[in-house]
Amino acid sequence: MPPPHPETWLRVTPEGLHCLPGGFTVDPVRPVERAVVTHGHADHARPGHRAVLATPETLAIMRARMGEGRAGESQQPIRPGEEVTHNGVRIRLAPAGHVLGSAQVCLEWKGSRVVVSGDYKRARDPTCAPFEPVPCDVFVTEATFGLPIFRHPPADGEVAKLLRSVALFPERTHVVGCYALGKCQRLIALLREAGWDRPIHLHGALMGLCRLYEELGVRLGDLRPATVAEKAALRGAIVLAPPSAVADRWARRLAEPVVAVASGWMRVRQRARLRGVELPLVISDHADWAELNRTVDEVGAPEVWVTHGRDDALIHAMAGRGIRGRALHLIGLGDDEEDAAPGGGGDAGEHAAAAEGATA
């Protein structure tokens, strides 16, 4: 008897992608009895589940963001490469390269293998383990940047652009909008690698997760709160803040701020202009168009399901290579600030914005 097709044992439900024989849901958007969570961003890691299985780092991030009592009544940590079996379904995690602790969920039942990627990137990140392709029968992928316009440049080149601007405008404060989990810590680590050994100042909303990263073994160097620093002390400094803060009154207290945002959405010129971004930095924690297609080819799955994002173009491109694509349209994924363009989430205008053109 051939292995069962994954459509017979993995179903889309209002809660998310549910494994019928295993009795658990991957990244559920509503409280469930059993959850397997790919990473700690709030559109994937929700509170109120009875039992949660994830990497130790993801569980620590969930506790930090939600509180101990809301991150799962029962928490089961497993590291990438370890394996557990639940109701006959083998569960293994593999690194996703998205943020610290992020993992792909590899499921096997009766000889059929599905890999659920969660969010992922293929670019190097000194703060987390790199993505590992896992051969499978069905690959379940995101497509946040699933349009040909999205080609992310090397992140170290964008950091060099930031440091050149700091050198050019030594009397001004460079304030960089970046998301609290993953992007902030990656940017700090890249700045350290580029030779920036001065203090980096942080908006208060970023401090807690940076402390947690350090507790989990990621060294970030001298970090200081921006809110208590004198204005004069911030001349020539780099300040990191949530994207929502760089354009509001909080940033006005800085010394002639150069407003920057680190995001894959900065590839779209219209986004940068509308948000008043003087220095767009194209640094993304998601796979770009080329990386999405490369990953699909590397895992070798004859069928690919797309959870969220720009699925039409990706499915069309895969069909040209003989790969069957299916859009799952999972509700709630990609709606968190971690995946949204600065100033708001994705909307119907994204395709128009992307068509308008990209930055150099």
mmCIF file of C-alpha atoms in Angstrom:
data_model
loop_
_atom_site.group_PDB
_atom_site.id
_atom_site.type_symbol
_atom_site.label_atom_id
_atom_site.label_comp_id
_atom_site.label_asym_id
_atom_site.label_seq_id
_atom_site.Cartn_x
_atom_site.Cartn_y
_atom_site.Cartn_z
ATOM 1 C CA MET A 1 0.000 0.000 0.000
ATOM 2 C CA PRO A 2 1.470 3.419 -0.952
ATOM 3 C CA PRO A 3 1.990 6.058 1.747
ATOM 4 C CA PRO A 4 -1.108 8.192 2.378
ATOM 5 C CA HIS A 5 -1.189 11.538 0.591
ATOM 6 C CA PRO A 6 -0.625 14.405 3.073
ATOM 7 C CA GLU A 7 -4.032 15.859 2.142
ATOM 8 C CA THR A 8 -5.578 12.882 3.950
ATOM 9 C CA TRP A 9 -3.880 13.598 7.261
ATOM 10 C CA LEU A 10 -3.120 17.357 7.281
ATOM 11 C CA ARG A 11 -6.111 19.686 7.103
ATOM 12 C CA VAL A 12 -6.632 23.447 7.135
ATOM 13 C CA THR A 13 -8.913 24.364 10.039
ATOM 14 C CA PRO A 14 -9.915 27.719 11.555
ATOM 15 C CA GLU A 15 -7.130 27.160 14.091
ATOM 16 C CA GLY A 16 -4.438 26.449 11.477
ATOM 17 C CA LEU A 17 -2.765 23.439 9.844
ATOM 18 C CA HIS A 18 -4.006 20.468 11.856
ATOM 19 C CA CYS A 19 -2.477 16.992 11.923
ATOM 20 C CA LEU A 20 -5.410 14.585 12.216
ATOM 21 C CA PRO A 21 -3.636 11.425 13.498
ATOM 22 C CA GLY A 22 -1.330 13.430 15.764
ATOM 23 C CA GLY A 23 -4.073 15.588 17.249
ATOM 24 C CA PHE A 24 -1.973 18.771 17.143
ATOM 25 C CA THR A 25 -1.894 22.010 15.152
ATOM 26 C CA VAL A 26 1.174 23.780 13.762
ATOM 27 C CA ASP A 27 1.298 27.505 14.669
ATOM 28 C CA PRO A 28 -2.378 27.682 15.679
ATOM 29 C CA VAL A 29 -3.942 31.139 15.712
ATOM 30 C CA ARG A 30 -6.459 30.170 18.395
ATOM 31 C CA PRO A 31 -5.989 28.257 21.660
ATOM 32 C CA VAL A 32 -5.796 24.506 21.064
ATOM 33 C CA GLU A 33 -5.175 21.358 23.079
ATOM 34 C CA ARG A 34 -1.788 20.663 21.453
ATOM 35 C CA ALA A 35 0.372 23.099 19.477
ATOM 36 C CA VAL A 36 3.683 22.789 17.667
ATOM 37 C CA VAL A 37 5.181 26.272 17.295
ATOM 38 C CA THR A 38 7.812 27.159 14.693
ATOM 39 C CA HIS A 39 9.097 30.415 16.250
ATOM 40 C CA GLY A 40 8.317 33.217 18.648
ATOM 41 C CA HIS A 41 6.792 35.917 16.430
ATOM 42 C CA ALA A 42 3.300 36.764 17.594
ATOM 43 C CA ASP A 43 1.527 35.680 14.392
ATOM 44 C CA HIS A 44 2.891 32.159 14.895
ATOM 45 C CA ALA A 45 3.188 31.913 18.691
ATOM 46 C CA ARG A 46 -0.143 32.652 20.353
ATOM 47 C CA PRO A 47 -1.104 32.369 24.022
ATOM 48 C CA GLY A 48 -3.533 29.998 25.681
ATOM 49 C CA HIS A 49 -2.612 26.531 24.360
ATOM 50 C CA ARG A 50 -2.723 23.636 26.788
ATOM 51 C CA ALA A 51 0.450 21.927 25.528
ATOM 52 C CA VAL A 52 3.194 23.482 23.380
ATOM 53 C CA LEU A 53 6.118 21.766 21.658
ATOM 54 C CA ALA A 54 8.921 24.008 20.334
ATOM 55 C CA THR A 55 12.649 24.624 20.602
ATOM 56 C CA PRO A 56 13.927 25.726 24.030
ATOM 57 C CA GLU A 57 14.669 29.196 22.646
ATOM 58 C CA THR A 58 11.187 29.611 21.200
ATOM 59 C CA LEU A 59 9.611 28.574 24.496
ATOM 60 C CA ALA A 60 11.818 31.089 26.325
ATOM 61 C CA ILE A 61 10.774 33.823 23.885
ATOM 62 C CA MET A 62 7.108 32.904 24.323
ATOM 63 C CA ARG A 63 7.430 33.099 28.110
ATOM 64 C CA ALA A 64 9.162 36.469 27.846
ATOM 65 C CA ARG A 65 6.549 37.921 25.509
ATOM 66 C CA MET A 66 3.390 36.381 27.001
ATOM 67 C CA GLY A 67 4.192 35.523 30.578
ATOM 68 C CA GLU A 68 4.844 32.087 32.033
ATOM 69 C CA GLY A 69 1.179 31.201 32.484
ATOM 70 C CA ARG A 70 0.133 32.017 28.905
ATOM 71 C CA ALA A 71 2.896 30.297 26.923
ATOM 72 C CA GLY A 72 1.362 26.840 27.331
ATOM 73 C CA GLU A 73 0.208 24.996 30.440
ATOM 74 C CA SER A 74 2.607 22.212 29.446
ATOM 75 C CA GLN A 75 5.801 23.041 27.519
ATOM 76 C CA GLN A 76 7.894 20.398 25.774
ATOM 77 C CA PRO A 77 11.264 21.592 24.455
ATOM 78 C CA ILE A 78 13.023 19.645 21.712
ATOM 79 C CA ARG A 79 16.153 20.722 19.903
ATOM 80 C CA PRO A 80 16.679 20.552 16.138
ATOM 81 C CA GLY A 81 17.567 16.981 15.180
ATOM 82 C CA GLU A 82 15.757 15.450 18.149
ATOM 83 C CA GLU A 83 12.625 13.434 17.455
ATOM 84 C CA VAL A 84 9.440 12.621 19.315
ATOM 85 C CA THR A 85 6.481 10.454 18.307
ATOM 86 C CA HIS A 86 2.912 11.427 19.139
ATOM 87 C CA ASN A 87 0.012 9.126 18.234
ATOM 88 C CA GLY A 88 2.197 7.478 15.608
ATOM 89 C CA VAL A 89 3.327 10.758 14.004
ATOM 90 C CA ARG A 90 7.073 11.386 14.112
ATOM 91 C CA ILE A 91 7.941 15.031 14.830
ATOM 92 C CA ARG A 92 11.398 16.438 14.206
ATOM 93 C CA LEU A 93 12.555 20.051 14.103
ATOM 94 C CA ALA A 94 15.112 21.489 11.661
ATOM 95 C CA PRO A 95 16.615 25.006 11.726
ATOM 96 C CA ALA A 96 14.691 27.647 9.761
ATOM 97 C CA GLY A 97 17.226 30.505 9.920
ATOM 98 C CA HIS A 98 14.500 33.095 10.627
ATOM 99 C CA VAL A 99 15.173 34.176 14.228
ATOM 100 C CA LEU A 100 16.742 32.582 17.298
ATOM 101 C CA GLY A 101 15.062 29.222 17.942
ATOM 102 C CA SER A 102 13.086 29.203 14.695
ATOM 103 C CA ALA A 103 12.464 25.732 13.309
ATOM 104 C CA GLN A 104 10.833 23.851 10.486
ATOM 105 C CA VAL A 105 8.435 21.112 11.603
ATOM 106 C CA CYS A 106 9.150 17.765 9.908
ATOM 107 C CA LEU A 107 6.223 15.336 10.175
ATOM 108 C CA GLU A 108 6.202 11.671 9.127
ATOM 109 C CA TRP A 109 3.221 9.328 9.190
ATOM 110 C CA LYS A 110 3.032 5.914 7.541
ATOM 111 C CA GLY A 111 5.909 6.717 5.187
ATOM 112 C CA SER A 112 4.612 10.145 4.140
ATOM 113 C CA ARG A 113 6.755 13.202 5.021
ATOM 114 C CA VAL A 114 5.687 16.844 5.214
ATOM 115 C CA VAL A 115 7.933 19.752 6.162
ATOM 116 C CA VAL A 116 6.263 22.926 7.479
ATOM 117 C CA SER A 117 8.786 25.727 7.126
ATOM 118 C CA GLY A 118 7.234 28.427 9.278
ATOM 119 C CA ASP A 119 8.989 31.662 8.308
ATOM 120 C CA TYR A 120 12.554 31.304 7.051
ATOM 121 C CA LYS A 121 15.455 32.948 5.290
ATOM 122 C CA ARG A 122 18.512 31.621 3.504
ATOM 123 C CA ALA A 123 20.826 34.582 4.155
ATOM 124 C CA ARG A 124 23.470 34.354 6.855
ATOM 125 C CA ASP A 125 22.477 35.464 10.356
ATOM 126 C CA PRO A 126 25.060 35.431 13.174
ATOM 127 C CA THR A 127 22.296 35.195 15.807
ATOM 128 C CA CYS A 128 20.636 31.926 14.734
ATOM 129 C CA ALA A 129 21.283 28.568 13.079
ATOM 130 C CA PRO A 130 21.033 28.532 9.265
ATOM 131 C CA PHE A 131 18.162 26.977 7.331
ATOM 132 C CA GLU A 132 18.567 23.286 6.507
ATOM 133 C CA PRO A 133 16.719 21.882 3.467
ATOM 134 C CA VAL A 134 14.885 18.638 4.309
ATOM 135 C CA PRO A 135 13.696 16.360 1.457
ATOM 136 C CA CYS A 136 9.965 15.699 1.670
ATOM 137 C CA ASP A 137 6.782 14.749 -0.168
ATOM 138 C CA VAL A 138 5.060 18.066 0.541
ATOM 139 C CA PHE A 139 6.824 21.293 1.474
ATOM 140 C CA VAL A 140 4.717 23.915 3.267
ATOM 141 C CA THR A 141 6.278 27.323 2.673
ATOM 142 C CA GLU A 142 5.670 30.990 3.362
ATOM 143 C CA ALA A 143 5.756 33.525 0.506
ATOM 144 C CA THR A 144 6.024 36.882 2.281
ATOM 145 C CA PHE A 145 8.282 38.166 -0.511
ATOM 146 C CA GLY A 146 6.953 35.887 -3.240
ATOM 147 C CA LEU A 147 7.225 38.342 -6.122
ATOM 148 C CA PRO A 148 10.117 38.597 -8.623
ATOM 149 C CA ILE A 149 10.754 42.215 -7.606
ATOM 150 C CA PHE A 150 12.012 41.100 -4.195
ATOM 151 C CA ARG A 151 15.742 40.344 -4.388
ATOM 152 C CA HIS A 152 17.408 41.070 -1.067
ATOM 153 C CA PRO A 153 20.974 42.400 -1.276
ATOM 154 C CA PRO A 154 23.672 41.093 1.106
ATOM 155 C CA ALA A 155 22.920 42.417 4.593
ATOM 156 C CA ASP A 156 26.545 43.351 5.288
ATOM 157 C CA GLY A 157 26.398 45.770 2.348
ATOM 158 C CA GLU A 158 23.332 47.465 3.857
ATOM 159 C CA VAL A 159 25.109 47.744 7.218
ATOM 160 C CA ALA A 160 28.095 49.294 5.421
ATOM 161 C CA LYS A 161 25.657 51.812 3.907
ATOM 162 C CA LEU A 162 24.469 52.717 7.417
ATOM 163 C CA LEU A 163 28.021 53.148 8.707
ATOM 164 C CA ARG A 164 28.964 55.322 5.719
ATOM 165 C CA SER A 165 26.037 57.580 6.523
ATOM 166 C CA VAL A 166 27.113 57.790 10.174
ATOM 167 C CA ALA A 167 30.588 58.831 9.054
ATOM 168 C CA LEU A 168 29.167 61.388 6.623
ATOM 169 C CA PHE A 169 26.816 62.965 9.197
ATOM 170 C CA PRO A 170 28.695 62.687 12.529
ATOM 171 C CA GLU A 171 26.521 65.317 14.251
ATOM 172 C CA ARG A 172 23.265 63.525 13.558
ATOM 173 C CA THR A 173 21.665 60.561 15.318
ATOM 174 C CA HIS A 174 20.871 57.595 13.085
ATOM 175 C CA VAL A 175 17.642 56.004 14.300
ATOM 176 C CA VAL A 176 16.890 52.653 12.692
ATOM 177 C CA GLY A 177 13.444 51.097 12.748
ATOM 178 C CA CYS A 178 13.670 47.344 13.263
ATOM 179 C CA TYR A 179 11.420 44.684 14.731
ATOM 180 C CA ALA A 180 11.953 43.686 18.339
ATOM 181 C CA LEU A 181 12.480 39.964 17.802
ATOM 182 C CA GLY A 182 15.171 38.844 15.391
ATOM 183 C CA LYS A 183 15.812 41.903 13.231
ATOM 184 C CA CYS A 184 17.045 44.039 16.124
ATOM 185 C CA GLN A 185 19.508 41.443 17.387
ATOM 186 C CA ARG A 186 20.690 40.517 13.894
ATOM 187 C CA LEU A 187 21.359 44.164 13.075
ATOM 188 C CA ILE A 188 23.341 44.603 16.287
ATOM 189 C CA ALA A 189 25.419 41.500 15.541
ATOM 190 C CA LEU A 190 26.098 42.664 11.977
ATOM 191 C CA LEU A 191 27.158 46.088 13.240
ATOM 192 C CA ARG A 192 29.575 44.442 15.676
ATOM 193 C CA GLU A 193 31.016 42.291 12.892
ATOM 194 C CA ALA A 194 31.476 45.431 10.787
ATOM 195 C CA GLY A 195 33.604 46.968 13.545
ATOM 196 C CA TRP A 196 31.095 49.195 15.366
ATOM 197 C CA ASP A 197 32.272 48.768 18.963
ATOM 198 C CA ARG A 198 30.615 51.882 20.374
ATOM 199 C CA PRO A 199 27.444 51.628 22.477
ATOM 200 C CA ILE A 200 24.224 50.979 20.592
ATOM 201 C CA HIS A 201 21.221 52.739 22.098
ATOM 202 C CA LEU A 202 17.824 51.057 22.223
ATOM 203 C CA HIS A 203 14.210 52.112 22.545
ATOM 204 C CA GLY A 204 12.792 50.573 25.709
ATOM 205 C CA ALA A 205 10.589 48.164 23.719
ATOM 206 C CA LEU A 206 13.720 46.411 22.395
ATOM 207 C CA MET A 207 15.650 45.967 25.634
ATOM 208 C CA GLY A 208 13.894 42.906 27.046
ATOM 209 C CA LEU A 209 14.413 40.591 24.082
ATOM 210 C CA CYS A 210 18.019 41.747 23.697
ATOM 211 C CA ARG A 211 18.623 40.745 27.329
ATOM 212 C CA LEU A 212 16.970 37.379 26.629
ATOM 213 C CA TYR A 213 19.185 36.805 23.568
ATOM 214 C CA GLU A 214 22.240 37.425 25.745
ATOM 215 C CA GLU A 215 20.916 35.012 28.380
ATOM 216 C CA LEU A 216 20.566 32.446 25.574
ATOM 217 C CA GLY A 217 24.198 32.911 24.549
ATOM 218 C CA VAL A 218 24.063 35.577 21.807
ATOM 219 C CA ARG A 219 26.577 38.323 22.639
ATOM 220 C CA LEU A 220 25.472 41.816 21.590
ATOM 221 C CA GLY A 221 27.999 44.103 23.260
ATOM 222 C CA ASP A 222 27.370 47.458 24.969
ATOM 223 C CA LEU A 223 23.640 48.284 24.775
ATOM 224 C CA ARG A 224 22.163 51.333 26.464
ATOM 225 C CA PRO A 225 18.657 52.768 26.822
ATOM 226 C CA ALA A 226 18.113 55.699 24.479
ATOM 227 C CA THR A 227 15.425 57.285 26.608
ATOM 228 C CA VAL A 228 17.759 58.267 29.448
ATOM 229 C CA ALA A 229 20.658 59.448 27.290
ATOM 230 C CA GLU A 230 21.361 63.146 26.888
ATOM 231 C CA LYS A 231 20.621 64.532 23.436
ATOM 232 C CA ALA A 232 24.261 65.564 23.029
ATOM 233 C CA ALA A 233 25.413 62.024 23.836
ATOM 234 C CA LEU A 234 23.373 60.696 20.939
ATOM 235 C CA ARG A 235 25.103 62.813 18.293
ATOM 236 C CA GLY A 236 26.821 60.391 15.940
ATOM 237 C CA ALA A 237 25.153 57.456 17.717
ATOM 238 C CA ILE A 238 23.090 54.582 16.335
ATOM 239 C CA VAL A 239 19.683 54.173 17.967
ATOM 240 C CA LEU A 240 17.414 51.189 17.281
ATOM 241 C CA ALA A 241 13.657 51.484 17.778
ATOM 242 C CA PRO A 242 10.438 49.810 16.645
ATOM 243 C CA PRO A 243 9.406 50.972 13.153
ATOM 244 C CA SER A 244 6.341 52.685 14.612
ATOM 245 C CA ALA A 245 8.538 54.853 16.848
ATOM 246 C CA VAL A 246 10.943 56.285 14.280
ATOM 247 C CA ALA A 247 8.375 58.682 12.814
ATOM 248 C CA ASP A 248 6.614 59.777 16.012
ATOM 249 C CA ARG A 249 7.392 62.245 18.783
ATOM 250 C CA TRP A 250 9.796 59.809 20.432
ATOM 251 C CA ALA A 251 12.319 60.261 17.609
ATOM 252 C CA ARG A 252 12.059 64.052 17.601
ATOM 253 C CA ARG A 253 14.077 64.308 20.799
ATOM 254 C CA LEU A 254 17.114 62.896 18.985
ATOM 255 C CA ALA A 255 19.828 65.045 17.428
ATOM 256 C CA GLU A 256 18.693 65.864 13.855
ATOM 257 C CA PRO A 257 17.774 62.220 13.306
ATOM 258 C CA VAL A 258 18.522 60.374 10.091
ATOM 259 C CA VAL A 259 15.514 58.071 9.857
ATOM 260 C CA ALA A 260 16.304 54.567 8.597
ATOM 261 C CA VAL A 261 14.255 51.366 8.497
ATOM 262 C CA ALA A 262 15.697 47.851 8.147
ATOM 263 C CA SER A 263 13.137 45.740 6.289
ATOM 264 C CA GLY A 264 12.670 43.738 3.126
ATOM 265 C CA TRP A 265 9.842 46.154 2.322
ATOM 266 C CA MET A 266 12.430 48.909 1.866
ATOM 267 C CA ARG A 267 13.036 47.373 -1.545
ATOM 268 C CA VAL A 268 9.877 49.248 -2.574
ATOM 269 C CA ARG A 269 10.648 52.945 -3.115
ATOM 270 C CA GLN A 270 7.058 53.980 -2.504
ATOM 271 C CA ARG A 271 7.116 52.425 0.979
ATOM 272 C CA ALA A 272 10.222 54.361 1.972
ATOM 273 C CA ARG A 273 8.863 57.648 0.611
ATOM 274 C CA LEU A 274 5.462 57.336 2.241
ATOM 275 C CA ARG A 275 7.030 56.599 5.638
ATOM 276 C CA GLY A 276 9.542 59.442 5.462
ATOM 277 C CA VAL A 277 12.487 57.058 5.480
ATOM 278 C CA GLU A 278 15.693 58.891 4.577
ATOM 279 C CA LEU A 279 17.918 55.805 4.633
ATOM 280 C CA PRO A 280 16.144 52.587 3.544
ATOM 281 C CA LEU A 281 18.062 49.439 4.510
ATOM 282 C CA VAL A 282 16.956 46.297 2.674
ATOM 283 C CA ILE A 283 17.561 43.758 5.448
ATOM 284 C CA SER A 284 14.993 40.982 5.654
ATOM 285 C CA ASP A 285 14.497 37.924 7.827
ATOM 286 C CA HIS A 286 12.449 36.224 5.099
ATOM 287 C CA ALA A 287 13.479 34.423 1.925
ATOM 288 C CA ASP A 288 13.348 36.547 -1.212
ATOM 289 C CA TRP A 289 12.022 35.439 -4.602
ATOM 290 C CA ALA A 290 15.186 33.630 -5.666
ATOM 291 C CA GLU A 291 15.592 31.968 -2.259
ATOM 292 C CA LEU A 292 11.982 30.745 -2.190
ATOM 293 C CA ASN A 293 12.410 29.097 -5.584
ATOM 294 C CA ARG A 294 15.844 27.722 -4.716
ATOM 295 C CA THR A 295 14.472 26.195 -1.509
ATOM 296 C CA VAL A 296 11.564 24.552 -3.314
ATOM 297 C CA ASP A 297 14.027 22.976 -5.740
ATOM 298 C CA GLU A 298 16.408 21.822 -2.993
ATOM 299 C CA VAL A 299 13.792 20.011 -0.902
ATOM 300 C CA GLY A 300 12.633 18.156 -4.021
ATOM 301 C CA ALA A 301 8.960 17.984 -3.059
ATOM 302 C CA PRO A 302 6.606 17.289 -5.994
ATOM 303 C CA GLU A 303 3.950 19.357 -4.224
ATOM 304 C CA VAL A 304 4.265 22.670 -2.335
ATOM 305 C CA TRP A 305 1.627 24.315 -0.158
ATOM 306 C CA VAL A 306 1.869 28.075 0.475
ATOM 307 C CA THR A 307 0.652 29.255 3.875
ATOM 308 C CA HIS A 308 0.577 33.037 3.344
ATOM 309 C CA GLY A 309 2.087 35.865 1.373
ATOM 310 C CA ARG A 310 2.288 36.434 -2.381
ATOM 311 C CA ASP A 311 1.370 32.915 -3.463
ATOM 312 C CA ASP A 312 0.149 33.440 -7.055
ATOM 313 C CA ALA A 313 3.520 34.211 -8.638
ATOM 314 C CA LEU A 314 5.300 31.454 -6.719
ATOM 315 C CA ILE A 315 2.705 28.833 -7.657
ATOM 316 C CA HIS A 316 2.920 29.917 -11.299
ATOM 317 C CA ALA A 317 6.723 29.695 -11.282
ATOM 318 C CA MET A 318 6.631 26.245 -9.701
ATOM 319 C CA ALA A 319 4.103 24.985 -12.242
ATOM 320 C CA GLY A 320 6.600 25.812 -14.978
ATOM 321 C CA ARG A 321 8.988 23.356 -13.317
ATOM 322 C CA GLY A 322 6.392 20.609 -12.904
ATOM 323 C CA ILE A 323 5.725 21.256 -9.195
ATOM 324 C CA ARG A 324 2.125 21.315 -8.037
ATOM 325 C CA GLY A 325 1.322 24.349 -5.896
ATOM 326 C CA ARG A 326 -1.571 24.931 -3.545
ATOM 327 C CA ALA A 327 -2.482 28.146 -1.689
ATOM 328 C CA LEU A 328 -3.655 27.440 1.859
ATOM 329 C CA HIS A 329 -4.572 31.054 2.739
ATOM 330 C CA LEU A 330 -4.063 30.420 6.436
ATOM 331 C CA ILE A 331 -5.761 33.159 8.420
ATOM 332 C CA GLY A 332 -3.666 35.177 10.867
ATOM 333 C CA LEU A 333 -0.186 34.451 9.503
ATOM 334 C CA GLY A 334 1.749 37.442 8.257
ATOM 335 C CA ASP A 335 -0.504 39.833 10.184
ATOM 336 C CA ASP A 336 1.967 40.509 12.980
ATOM 337 C CA GLU A 337 4.256 43.537 12.929
ATOM 338 C CA GLU A 338 7.195 41.189 12.357
ATOM 339 C CA ASP A 339 5.992 40.492 8.815
ATOM 340 C CA ALA A 340 4.250 43.757 8.081
ATOM 341 C CA ALA A 341 5.567 46.689 6.153
ATOM 342 C CA PRO A 342 6.490 49.666 8.372
ATOM 343 C CA GLY A 343 3.402 51.558 9.367
ATOM 344 C CA GLY A 344 0.972 48.720 8.784
ATOM 345 C CA GLY A 345 0.329 45.198 7.617
ATOM 346 C CA GLY A 346 0.132 43.872 4.112
ATOM 347 C CA ASP A 347 -2.872 45.014 2.089
ATOM 348 C CA ALA A 348 -4.262 45.053 -1.413
ATOM 349 C CA GLY A 349 -1.958 47.938 -2.258
ATOM 350 C CA GLU A 350 1.180 45.868 -1.846
ATOM 351 C CA HIS A 351 1.162 44.581 -5.405
ATOM 352 C CA ALA A 352 0.723 48.107 -6.731
ATOM 353 C CA ALA A 353 3.535 49.316 -4.502
ATOM 354 C CA ALA A 354 5.782 46.501 -5.672
ATOM 355 C CA ALA A 355 4.983 47.214 -9.309
ATOM 356 C CA GLU A 356 5.891 50.871 -8.778
ATOM 357 C CA GLY A 357 9.556 49.964 -8.501
ATOM 358 C CA ALA A 358 12.415 49.025 -6.215
ATOM 359 C CA THR A 359 15.320 50.823 -4.649
ATOM 360 C CA ALA A 360 18.804 50.348 -6.023
#
